[in-house]
Coordinates of C-alpha atoms in Angstrom, one line a residue:
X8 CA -30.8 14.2 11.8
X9 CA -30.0 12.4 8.5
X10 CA -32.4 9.6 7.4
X11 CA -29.1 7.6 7.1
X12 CA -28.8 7.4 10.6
X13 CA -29.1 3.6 12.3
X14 CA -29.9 2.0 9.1
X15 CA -28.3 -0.6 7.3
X16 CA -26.9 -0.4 5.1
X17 CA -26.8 3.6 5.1
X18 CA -28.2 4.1 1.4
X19 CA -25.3 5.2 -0.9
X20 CA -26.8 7.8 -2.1
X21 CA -27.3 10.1 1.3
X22 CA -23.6 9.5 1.8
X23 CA -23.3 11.2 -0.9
X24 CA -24.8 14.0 0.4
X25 CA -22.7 14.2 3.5
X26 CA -19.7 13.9 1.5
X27 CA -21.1 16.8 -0.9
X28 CA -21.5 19.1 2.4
X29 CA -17.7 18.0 3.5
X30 CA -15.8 19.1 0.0
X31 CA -14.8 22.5 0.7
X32 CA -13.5 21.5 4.2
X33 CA -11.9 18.2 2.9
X34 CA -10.1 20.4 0.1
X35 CA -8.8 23.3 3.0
X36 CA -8.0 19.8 5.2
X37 CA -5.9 18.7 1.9
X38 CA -4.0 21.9 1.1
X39 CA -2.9 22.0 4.7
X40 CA -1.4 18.3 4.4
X41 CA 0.3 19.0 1.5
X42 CA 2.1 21.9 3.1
X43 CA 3.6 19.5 5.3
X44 CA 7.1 17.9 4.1
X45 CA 6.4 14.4 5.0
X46 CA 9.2 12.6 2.7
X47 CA 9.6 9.0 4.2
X48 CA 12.8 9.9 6.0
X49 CA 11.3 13.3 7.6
X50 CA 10.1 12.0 10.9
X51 CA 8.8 15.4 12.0
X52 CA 7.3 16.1 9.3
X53 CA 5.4 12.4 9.2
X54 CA 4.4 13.2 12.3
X55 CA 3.1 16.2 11.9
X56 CA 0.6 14.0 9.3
X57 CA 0.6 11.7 12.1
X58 CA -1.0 13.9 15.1
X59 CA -3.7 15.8 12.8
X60 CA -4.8 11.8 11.4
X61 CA -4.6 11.3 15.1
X62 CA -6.6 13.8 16.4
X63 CA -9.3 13.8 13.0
X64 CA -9.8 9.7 14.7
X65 CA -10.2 10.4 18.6
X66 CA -12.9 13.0 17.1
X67 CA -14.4 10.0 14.9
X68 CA -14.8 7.9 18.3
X69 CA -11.6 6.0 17.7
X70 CA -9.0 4.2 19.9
X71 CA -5.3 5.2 18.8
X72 CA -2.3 3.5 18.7
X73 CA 0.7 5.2 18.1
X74 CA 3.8 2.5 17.7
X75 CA 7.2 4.6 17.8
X76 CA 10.6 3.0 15.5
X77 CA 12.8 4.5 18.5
X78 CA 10.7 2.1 20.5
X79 CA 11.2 -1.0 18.4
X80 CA 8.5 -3.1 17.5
X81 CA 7.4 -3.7 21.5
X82 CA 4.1 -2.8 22.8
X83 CA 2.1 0.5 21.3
X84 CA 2.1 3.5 23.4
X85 CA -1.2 5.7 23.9
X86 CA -1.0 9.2 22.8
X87 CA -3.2 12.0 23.5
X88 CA -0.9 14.6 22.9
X89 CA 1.2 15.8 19.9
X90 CA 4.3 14.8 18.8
X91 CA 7.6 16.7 19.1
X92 CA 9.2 15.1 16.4
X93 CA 12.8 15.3 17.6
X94 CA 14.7 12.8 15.6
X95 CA 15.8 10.0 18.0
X96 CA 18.5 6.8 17.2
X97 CA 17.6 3.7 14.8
X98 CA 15.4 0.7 15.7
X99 CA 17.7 -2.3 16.9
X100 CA 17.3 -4.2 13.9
X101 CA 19.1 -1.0 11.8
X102 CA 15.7 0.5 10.3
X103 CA 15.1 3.4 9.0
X104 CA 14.3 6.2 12.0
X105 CA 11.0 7.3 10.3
X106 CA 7.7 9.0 11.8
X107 CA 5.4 6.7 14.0
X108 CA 3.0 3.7 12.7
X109 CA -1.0 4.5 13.9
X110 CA -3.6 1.7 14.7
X111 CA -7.3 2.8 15.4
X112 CA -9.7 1.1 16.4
X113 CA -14.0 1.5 16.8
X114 CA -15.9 -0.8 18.1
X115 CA -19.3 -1.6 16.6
X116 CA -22.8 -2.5 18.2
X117 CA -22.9 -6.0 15.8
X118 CA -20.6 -8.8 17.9
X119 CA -19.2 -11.3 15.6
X120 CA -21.8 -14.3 16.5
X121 CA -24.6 -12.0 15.5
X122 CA -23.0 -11.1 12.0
X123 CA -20.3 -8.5 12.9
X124 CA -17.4 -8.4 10.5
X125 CA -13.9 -6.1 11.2
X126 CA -13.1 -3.8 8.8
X127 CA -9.3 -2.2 8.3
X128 CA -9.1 1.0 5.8
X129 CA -4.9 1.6 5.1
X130 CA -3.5 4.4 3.9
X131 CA -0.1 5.9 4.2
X132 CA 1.3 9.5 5.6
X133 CA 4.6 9.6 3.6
X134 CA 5.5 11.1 0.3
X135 CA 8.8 10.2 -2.2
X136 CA 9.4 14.3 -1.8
X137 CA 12.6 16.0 -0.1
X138 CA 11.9 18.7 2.7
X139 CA 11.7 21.5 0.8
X140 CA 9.1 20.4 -1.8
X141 CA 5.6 21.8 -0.3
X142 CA 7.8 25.2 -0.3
X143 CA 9.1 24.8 -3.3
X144 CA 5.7 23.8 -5.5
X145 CA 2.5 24.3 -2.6
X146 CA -1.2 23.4 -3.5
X147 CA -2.7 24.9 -6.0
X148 CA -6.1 24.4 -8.1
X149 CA -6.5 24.5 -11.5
X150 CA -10.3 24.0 -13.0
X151 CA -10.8 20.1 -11.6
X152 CA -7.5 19.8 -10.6
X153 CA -5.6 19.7 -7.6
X154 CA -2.0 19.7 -7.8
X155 CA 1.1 19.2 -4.9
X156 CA 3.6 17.0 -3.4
X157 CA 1.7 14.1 -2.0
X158 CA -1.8 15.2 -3.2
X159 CA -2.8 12.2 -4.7
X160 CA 0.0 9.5 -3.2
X161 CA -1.1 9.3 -0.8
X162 CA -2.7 12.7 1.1
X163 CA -6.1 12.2 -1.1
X164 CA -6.3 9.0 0.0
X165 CA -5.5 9.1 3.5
X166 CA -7.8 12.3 4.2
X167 CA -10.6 10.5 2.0
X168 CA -10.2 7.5 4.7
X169 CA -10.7 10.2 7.5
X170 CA -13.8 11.9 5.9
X171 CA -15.4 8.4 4.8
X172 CA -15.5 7.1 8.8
X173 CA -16.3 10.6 9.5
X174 CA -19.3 9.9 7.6
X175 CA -20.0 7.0 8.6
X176 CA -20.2 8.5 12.8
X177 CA -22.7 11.4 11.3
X178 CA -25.0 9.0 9.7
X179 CA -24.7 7.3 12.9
X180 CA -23.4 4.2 11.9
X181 CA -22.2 1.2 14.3
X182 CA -23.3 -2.3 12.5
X183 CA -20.2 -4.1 12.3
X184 CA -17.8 -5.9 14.9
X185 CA -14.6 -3.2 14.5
X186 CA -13.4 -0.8 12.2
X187 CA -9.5 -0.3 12.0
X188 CA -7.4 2.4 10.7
X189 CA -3.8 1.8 9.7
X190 CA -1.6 4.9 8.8
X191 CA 2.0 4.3 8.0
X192 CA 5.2 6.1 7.6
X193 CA 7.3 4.3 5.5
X194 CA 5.0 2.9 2.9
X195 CA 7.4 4.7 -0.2
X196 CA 10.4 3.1 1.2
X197 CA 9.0 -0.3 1.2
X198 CA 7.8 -0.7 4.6
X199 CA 10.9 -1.4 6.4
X200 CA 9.4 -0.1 10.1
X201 CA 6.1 -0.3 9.5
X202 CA 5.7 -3.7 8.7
X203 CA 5.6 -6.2 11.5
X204 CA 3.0 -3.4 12.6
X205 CA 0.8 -4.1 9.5
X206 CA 0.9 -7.8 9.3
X207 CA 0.0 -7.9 13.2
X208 CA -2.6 -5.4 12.3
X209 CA -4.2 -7.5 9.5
X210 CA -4.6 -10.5 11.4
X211 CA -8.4 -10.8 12.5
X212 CA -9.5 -8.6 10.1
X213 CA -12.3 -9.6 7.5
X214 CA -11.6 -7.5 4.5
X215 CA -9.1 -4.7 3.8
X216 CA -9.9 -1.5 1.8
X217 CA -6.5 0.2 0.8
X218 CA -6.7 3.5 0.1
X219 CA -4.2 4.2 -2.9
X220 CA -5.8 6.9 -5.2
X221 CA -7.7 5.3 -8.1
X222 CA -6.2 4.9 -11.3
X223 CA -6.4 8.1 -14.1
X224 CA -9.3 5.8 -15.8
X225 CA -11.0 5.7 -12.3
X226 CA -10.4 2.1 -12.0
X227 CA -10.0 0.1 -9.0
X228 CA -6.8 -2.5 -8.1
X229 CA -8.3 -5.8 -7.4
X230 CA -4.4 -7.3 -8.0
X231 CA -0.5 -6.0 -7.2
X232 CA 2.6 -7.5 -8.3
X233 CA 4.7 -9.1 -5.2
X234 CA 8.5 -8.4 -5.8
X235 CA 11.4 -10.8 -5.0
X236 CA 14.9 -9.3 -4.8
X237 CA 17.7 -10.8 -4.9
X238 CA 21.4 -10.0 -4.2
X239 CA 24.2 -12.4 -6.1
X240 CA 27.8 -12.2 -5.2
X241 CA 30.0 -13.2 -8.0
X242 CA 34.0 -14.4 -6.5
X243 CA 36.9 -14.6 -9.1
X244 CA 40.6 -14.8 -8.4
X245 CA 43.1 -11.5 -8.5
X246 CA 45.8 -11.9 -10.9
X247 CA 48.2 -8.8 -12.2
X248 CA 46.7 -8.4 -15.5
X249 CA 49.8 -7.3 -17.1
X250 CA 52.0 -9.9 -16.1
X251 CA 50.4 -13.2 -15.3
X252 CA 46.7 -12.7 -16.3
X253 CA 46.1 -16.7 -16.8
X254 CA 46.0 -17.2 -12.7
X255 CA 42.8 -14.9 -12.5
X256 CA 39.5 -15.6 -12.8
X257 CA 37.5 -12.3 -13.9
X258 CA 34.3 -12.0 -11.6
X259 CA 33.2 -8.6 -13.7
X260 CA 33.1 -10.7 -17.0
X261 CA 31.7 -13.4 -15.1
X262 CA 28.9 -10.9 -14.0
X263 CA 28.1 -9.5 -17.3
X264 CA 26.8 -13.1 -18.8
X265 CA 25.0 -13.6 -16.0
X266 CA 22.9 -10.0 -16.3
X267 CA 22.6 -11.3 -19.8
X268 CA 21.1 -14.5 -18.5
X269 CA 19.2 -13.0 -16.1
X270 CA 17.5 -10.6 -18.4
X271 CA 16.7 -13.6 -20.4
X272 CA 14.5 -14.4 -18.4
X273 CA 12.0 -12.2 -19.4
X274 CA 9.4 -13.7 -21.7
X275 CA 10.0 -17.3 -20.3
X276 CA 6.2 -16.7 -18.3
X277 CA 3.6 -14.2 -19.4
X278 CA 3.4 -13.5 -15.6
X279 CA 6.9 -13.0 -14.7
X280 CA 9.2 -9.9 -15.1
X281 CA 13.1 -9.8 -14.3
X282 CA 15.0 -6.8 -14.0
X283 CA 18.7 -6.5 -13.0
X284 CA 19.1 -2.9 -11.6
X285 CA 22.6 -3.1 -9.5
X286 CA 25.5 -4.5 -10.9
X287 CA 29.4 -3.4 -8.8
X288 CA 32.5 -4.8 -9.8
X289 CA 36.5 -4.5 -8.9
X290 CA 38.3 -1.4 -7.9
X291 CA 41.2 -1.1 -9.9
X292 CA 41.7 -1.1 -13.9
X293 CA 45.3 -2.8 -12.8
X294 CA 44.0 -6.1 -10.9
X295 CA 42.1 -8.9 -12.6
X296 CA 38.7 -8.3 -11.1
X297 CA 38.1 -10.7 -8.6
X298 CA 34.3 -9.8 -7.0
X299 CA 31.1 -8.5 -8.2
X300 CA 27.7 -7.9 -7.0
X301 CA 24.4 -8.1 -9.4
X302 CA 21.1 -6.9 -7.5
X303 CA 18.1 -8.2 -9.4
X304 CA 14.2 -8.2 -8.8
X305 CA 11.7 -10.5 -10.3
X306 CA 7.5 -9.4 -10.0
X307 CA 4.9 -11.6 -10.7
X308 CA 0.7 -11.1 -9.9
X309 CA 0.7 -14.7 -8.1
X310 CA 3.2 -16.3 -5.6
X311 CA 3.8 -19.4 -7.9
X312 CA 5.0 -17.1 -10.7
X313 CA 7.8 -15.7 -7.5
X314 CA 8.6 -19.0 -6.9
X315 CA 9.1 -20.2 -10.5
X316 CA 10.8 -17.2 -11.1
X317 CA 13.4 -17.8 -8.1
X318 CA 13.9 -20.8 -9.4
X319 CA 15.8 -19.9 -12.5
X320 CA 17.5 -17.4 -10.8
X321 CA 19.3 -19.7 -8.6
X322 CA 19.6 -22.4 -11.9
X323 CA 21.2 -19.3 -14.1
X324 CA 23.6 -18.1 -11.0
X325 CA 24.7 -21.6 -10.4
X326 CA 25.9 -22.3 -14.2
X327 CA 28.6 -19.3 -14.3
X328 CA 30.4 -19.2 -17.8
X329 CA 33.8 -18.1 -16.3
X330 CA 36.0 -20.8 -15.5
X331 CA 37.5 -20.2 -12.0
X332 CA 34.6 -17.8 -10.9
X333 CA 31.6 -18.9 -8.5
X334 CA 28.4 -16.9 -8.1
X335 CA 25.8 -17.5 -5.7
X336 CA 22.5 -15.7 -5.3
X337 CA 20.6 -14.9 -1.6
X338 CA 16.6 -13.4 -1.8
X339 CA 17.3 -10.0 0.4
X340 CA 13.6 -9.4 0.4
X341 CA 10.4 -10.3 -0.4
X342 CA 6.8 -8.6 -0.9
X343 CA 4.4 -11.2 -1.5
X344 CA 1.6 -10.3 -4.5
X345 CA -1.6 -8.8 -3.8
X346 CA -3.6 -11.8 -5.5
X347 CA -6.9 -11.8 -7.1
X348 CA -9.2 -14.1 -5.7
X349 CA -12.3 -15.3 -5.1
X350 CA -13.0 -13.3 -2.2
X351 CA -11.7 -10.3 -3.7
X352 CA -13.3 -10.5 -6.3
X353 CA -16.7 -10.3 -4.4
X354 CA -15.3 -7.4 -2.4
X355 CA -15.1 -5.6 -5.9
X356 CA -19.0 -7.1 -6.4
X357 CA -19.8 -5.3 -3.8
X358 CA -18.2 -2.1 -4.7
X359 CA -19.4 -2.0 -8.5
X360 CA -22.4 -2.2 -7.5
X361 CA -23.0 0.1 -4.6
X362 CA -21.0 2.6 -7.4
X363 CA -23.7 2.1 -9.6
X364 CA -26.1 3.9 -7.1
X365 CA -23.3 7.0 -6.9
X366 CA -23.5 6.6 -11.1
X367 CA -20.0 5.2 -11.0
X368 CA -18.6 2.1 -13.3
X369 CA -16.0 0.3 -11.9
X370 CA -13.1 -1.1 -13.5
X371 CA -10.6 -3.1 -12.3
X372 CA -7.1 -3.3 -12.6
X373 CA -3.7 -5.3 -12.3
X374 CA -0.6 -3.1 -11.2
X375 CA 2.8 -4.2 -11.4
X376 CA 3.6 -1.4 -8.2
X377 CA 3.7 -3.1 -4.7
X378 CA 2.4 -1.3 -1.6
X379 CA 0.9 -1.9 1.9
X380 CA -2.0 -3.5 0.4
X381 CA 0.3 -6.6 -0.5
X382 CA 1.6 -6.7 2.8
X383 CA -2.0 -6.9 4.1
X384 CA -3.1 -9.6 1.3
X385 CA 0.0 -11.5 2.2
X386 CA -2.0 -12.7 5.6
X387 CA -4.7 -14.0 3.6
X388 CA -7.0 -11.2 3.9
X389 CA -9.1 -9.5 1.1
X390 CA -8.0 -6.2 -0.1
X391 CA -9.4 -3.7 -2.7
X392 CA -7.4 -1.3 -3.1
X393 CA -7.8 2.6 -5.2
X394 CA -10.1 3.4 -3.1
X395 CA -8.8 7.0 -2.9
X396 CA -10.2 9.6 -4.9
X397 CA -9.0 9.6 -9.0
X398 CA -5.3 10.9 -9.5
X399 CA -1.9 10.2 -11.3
X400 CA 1.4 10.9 -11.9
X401 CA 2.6 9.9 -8.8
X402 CA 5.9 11.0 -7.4
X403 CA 6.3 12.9 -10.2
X404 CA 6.0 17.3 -10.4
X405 CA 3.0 17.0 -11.9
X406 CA 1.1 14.9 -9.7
X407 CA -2.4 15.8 -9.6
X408 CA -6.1 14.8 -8.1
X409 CA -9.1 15.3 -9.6
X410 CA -11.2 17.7 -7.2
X411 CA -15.0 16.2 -8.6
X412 CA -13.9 13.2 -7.8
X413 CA -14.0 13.6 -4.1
X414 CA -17.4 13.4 -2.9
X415 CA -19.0 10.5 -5.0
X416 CA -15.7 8.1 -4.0
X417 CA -15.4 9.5 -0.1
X418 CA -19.1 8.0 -0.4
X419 CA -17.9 4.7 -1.9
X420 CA -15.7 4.0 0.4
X421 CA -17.4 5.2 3.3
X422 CA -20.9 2.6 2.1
X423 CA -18.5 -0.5 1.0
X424 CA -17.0 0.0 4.4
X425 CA -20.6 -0.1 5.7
X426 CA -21.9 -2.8 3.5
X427 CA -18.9 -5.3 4.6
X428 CA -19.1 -4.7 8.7
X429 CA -22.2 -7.5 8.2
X430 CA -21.9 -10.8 7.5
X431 CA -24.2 -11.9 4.4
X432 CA -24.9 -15.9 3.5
X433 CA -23.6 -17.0 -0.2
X434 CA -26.3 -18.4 -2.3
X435 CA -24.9 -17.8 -5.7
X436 CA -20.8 -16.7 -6.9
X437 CA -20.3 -13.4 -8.9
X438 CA -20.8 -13.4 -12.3
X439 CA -17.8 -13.6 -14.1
X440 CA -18.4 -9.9 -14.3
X441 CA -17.2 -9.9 -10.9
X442 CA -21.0 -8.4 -10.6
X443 CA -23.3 -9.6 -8.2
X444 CA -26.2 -12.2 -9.2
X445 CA -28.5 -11.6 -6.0
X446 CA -27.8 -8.3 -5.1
X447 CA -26.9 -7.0 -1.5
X448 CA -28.1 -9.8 0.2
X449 CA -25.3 -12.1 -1.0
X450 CA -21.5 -12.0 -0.6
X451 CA -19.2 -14.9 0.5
X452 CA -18.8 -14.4 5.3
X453 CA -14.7 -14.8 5.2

């Protein structure tokens, strides 16, 4: 029996020890994901991810959920047996038909009124990669490094989560109201099926843990840039452009000042970036081009700086410099920030300091990539998120994780999970250090 078993919190350090003794399996349990073609649009091969995360939870005492995009968004279905991943029609709503969405849930022995707190770790089972990938370039090791399709974004991270509550049922370890495991599918493609599924998810939950590799540095991301895209149609007037060229009105010209326009909106905030990436126009050299389409995004760390931003876009759309053209610009989609805030910022505390015990500095950084994480910060829920083990060059060949890395941040995760299941009283803020003044008996109750 561990001496971490029925305390609380379970000291830091003998999860450390549990997650030492689980390397060489975690690294044969990562090499065997990463064999798996699980490319966002490769529903069999998501859910071959799928059943093993599935199976790895029922072991861990969990409840699963497993919510099916050829069953809409309706009620979950319990499975207990694996998946055939035959590829089945589109949701109703025209969604991608990707690989199923799971929900786990655990139980604690601490109700809410006596301190109990609900946990939800997120992670995600697809990869950017085409079938054919894990074939093509399969896991290998060199020195520290681990290296495959999906290894670090987001395999590491997702079989980390699995070890860390792992961990946590060894050491014996029930005081908190619920934990909850979200796994999804789509996360690369932005979240088209998963996401009703997530927000739903989120709600009730105290703090979210997101489990997105750390950065290369080994920092963790306290804040993502939300995105705001925006599709504008531009309408001229046909006109033969040989003959009578005076009765058109040139939507591709009238296009072009506006990506100028738009672009010049860069540098207006210190918190705002504007990109145009689409722009279509006409279909003939011989007709005076009369429609065009410009698709835009804007990203900014803080939902004001979206709605400043989408501001100007409709002001610059509005004031088209081609007489005889309109333009007019819709929002097709948005993905609200992952703000800092105050009670992020103590979930970061929390973690900086029970990584000093694993002899691990935290830092903390602001990405300008958008992931499940925002989704789940978009219901007002705290999230910290790189809690994965250290990696890079995502969704590139040369995508790596680094293999020491493993045990000591399988053991942060699996304590912060720990050390936020119980409710604490505030006496004093964090330092502006984002450290904490009082130690682990303090910590804002969300």
């Amino acid at each position: 029996m561990s001496a971490a078993q029925g305390r609380w919190p379970p000291p830091a350090e003998e999860l450390l020890t549990l997650a030492v003794a689980r390397q060489q399996r975690f690294l044969a349990d990562l090499a065997d994901l990463v064999a798996i073609d699980s490319g966002s649009y490769s529903r069999s091969g998501v859910n071959r991810v799928a059943d093993l995360t599935h199976a790895r939870l029922v072991r861990a005492g969990f409840r699963v959920e497993r919510h099916s995009p050829s069953e809409g968004h309706g009620p979950a279905r319990e499975r207990g047996e694996g998946h055939d991943g035959r590829r089945g029609p589109e949701t109703p709503a025209g969604a991608p038909d990707t690989g199923d969405v799971l929900v786990a849930r655990k139980r604690g022995d601490l109700p809410r009124e006596a301190g109990g707190r609900r946990v939800l770790l997120a992670a995600h089972m697809d990869t950017v990669f085409a079938d054919g990938t894990a074939r093509d370039r399969p896991f290998t090791i060199v020195g520290d490094l681990a290296h495959g399709p999906g290894v670090c974004d987001d395999k590491g991270g997702l079989l980390a989560g699995l070890t860390a509550v792992e961990i946590l049922a060894t050491a014996d370890h029930r005081q908190y109201e619920e934990l909850v495991f979200l796994a999804t599918p789509d996360e690369e493609i932005g979240s088209p099926v998963s996401r009703p599924v997530t927000v739903a998810t989120a709600g009730g939950v105290d703090y979210a843990l997101a489990l997105e590799c750390a950065r290369e540095n080994g920092d963790l991301v306290v804040s993502r840039k939300g995105v705001a895209d925006f599709r504008v149609t531009v309408t001229g007037r046909a006109a033969h452009p040989g003959i009578e060229p005076e009765r058109g009105a040139n939507a591709a010209l009238a296009a072009a000042h506006l990506v100028v326009d738009l672009q010049a909106l860069n540098g207006r905030w210190d918190d705002v970036s504007v990109n145009v990436g689409v722009v279509r126009a006409g279909s003939r050299t011989n007709i005076v081009c009369p429609e065009a389409e410009i698709r835009a995004e804007v990203r900014s760390p803080t939902s004001a700086g979206l709605l400043r931003a989408a501001s100007a876009v409709h002001e610059v759309v509005a004031a088209t410099r081609v007489p005889g053209t309109t333009a007019r610009a819709v929002r097709s989609d948005l993905c609200p920030p992952m703000e800092e805030t105050p009670a992020s910022r103590f979930v970061l505390a929390r973690a900086r300091e029970l990584g000093r015990r694993l002899g691990l500095e935290l830092g903390a950084a602001v990405t300008g990539g958008v992931g499940d994480a925002n989704l789940i910060a978009g219901t007002g829920v705290p999230v910290l998120d790189g809690l994965g083990p250290v990696g890079g060059a995502d969704h590139t060949p040369d995508e790596w994780l680094r293999i020491s890395s493993v045990p000591p941040r399988v053991a942060l995760l699996a304590a912060l999970t720990a050390d936020l299941g119980r409710a604490r009283t505030p006496r004093r803020p964090p330092r502006p250090d984002g450290t904490s003044p009082e130690g682990p008996a303090t910590g804002p109750d969300r």
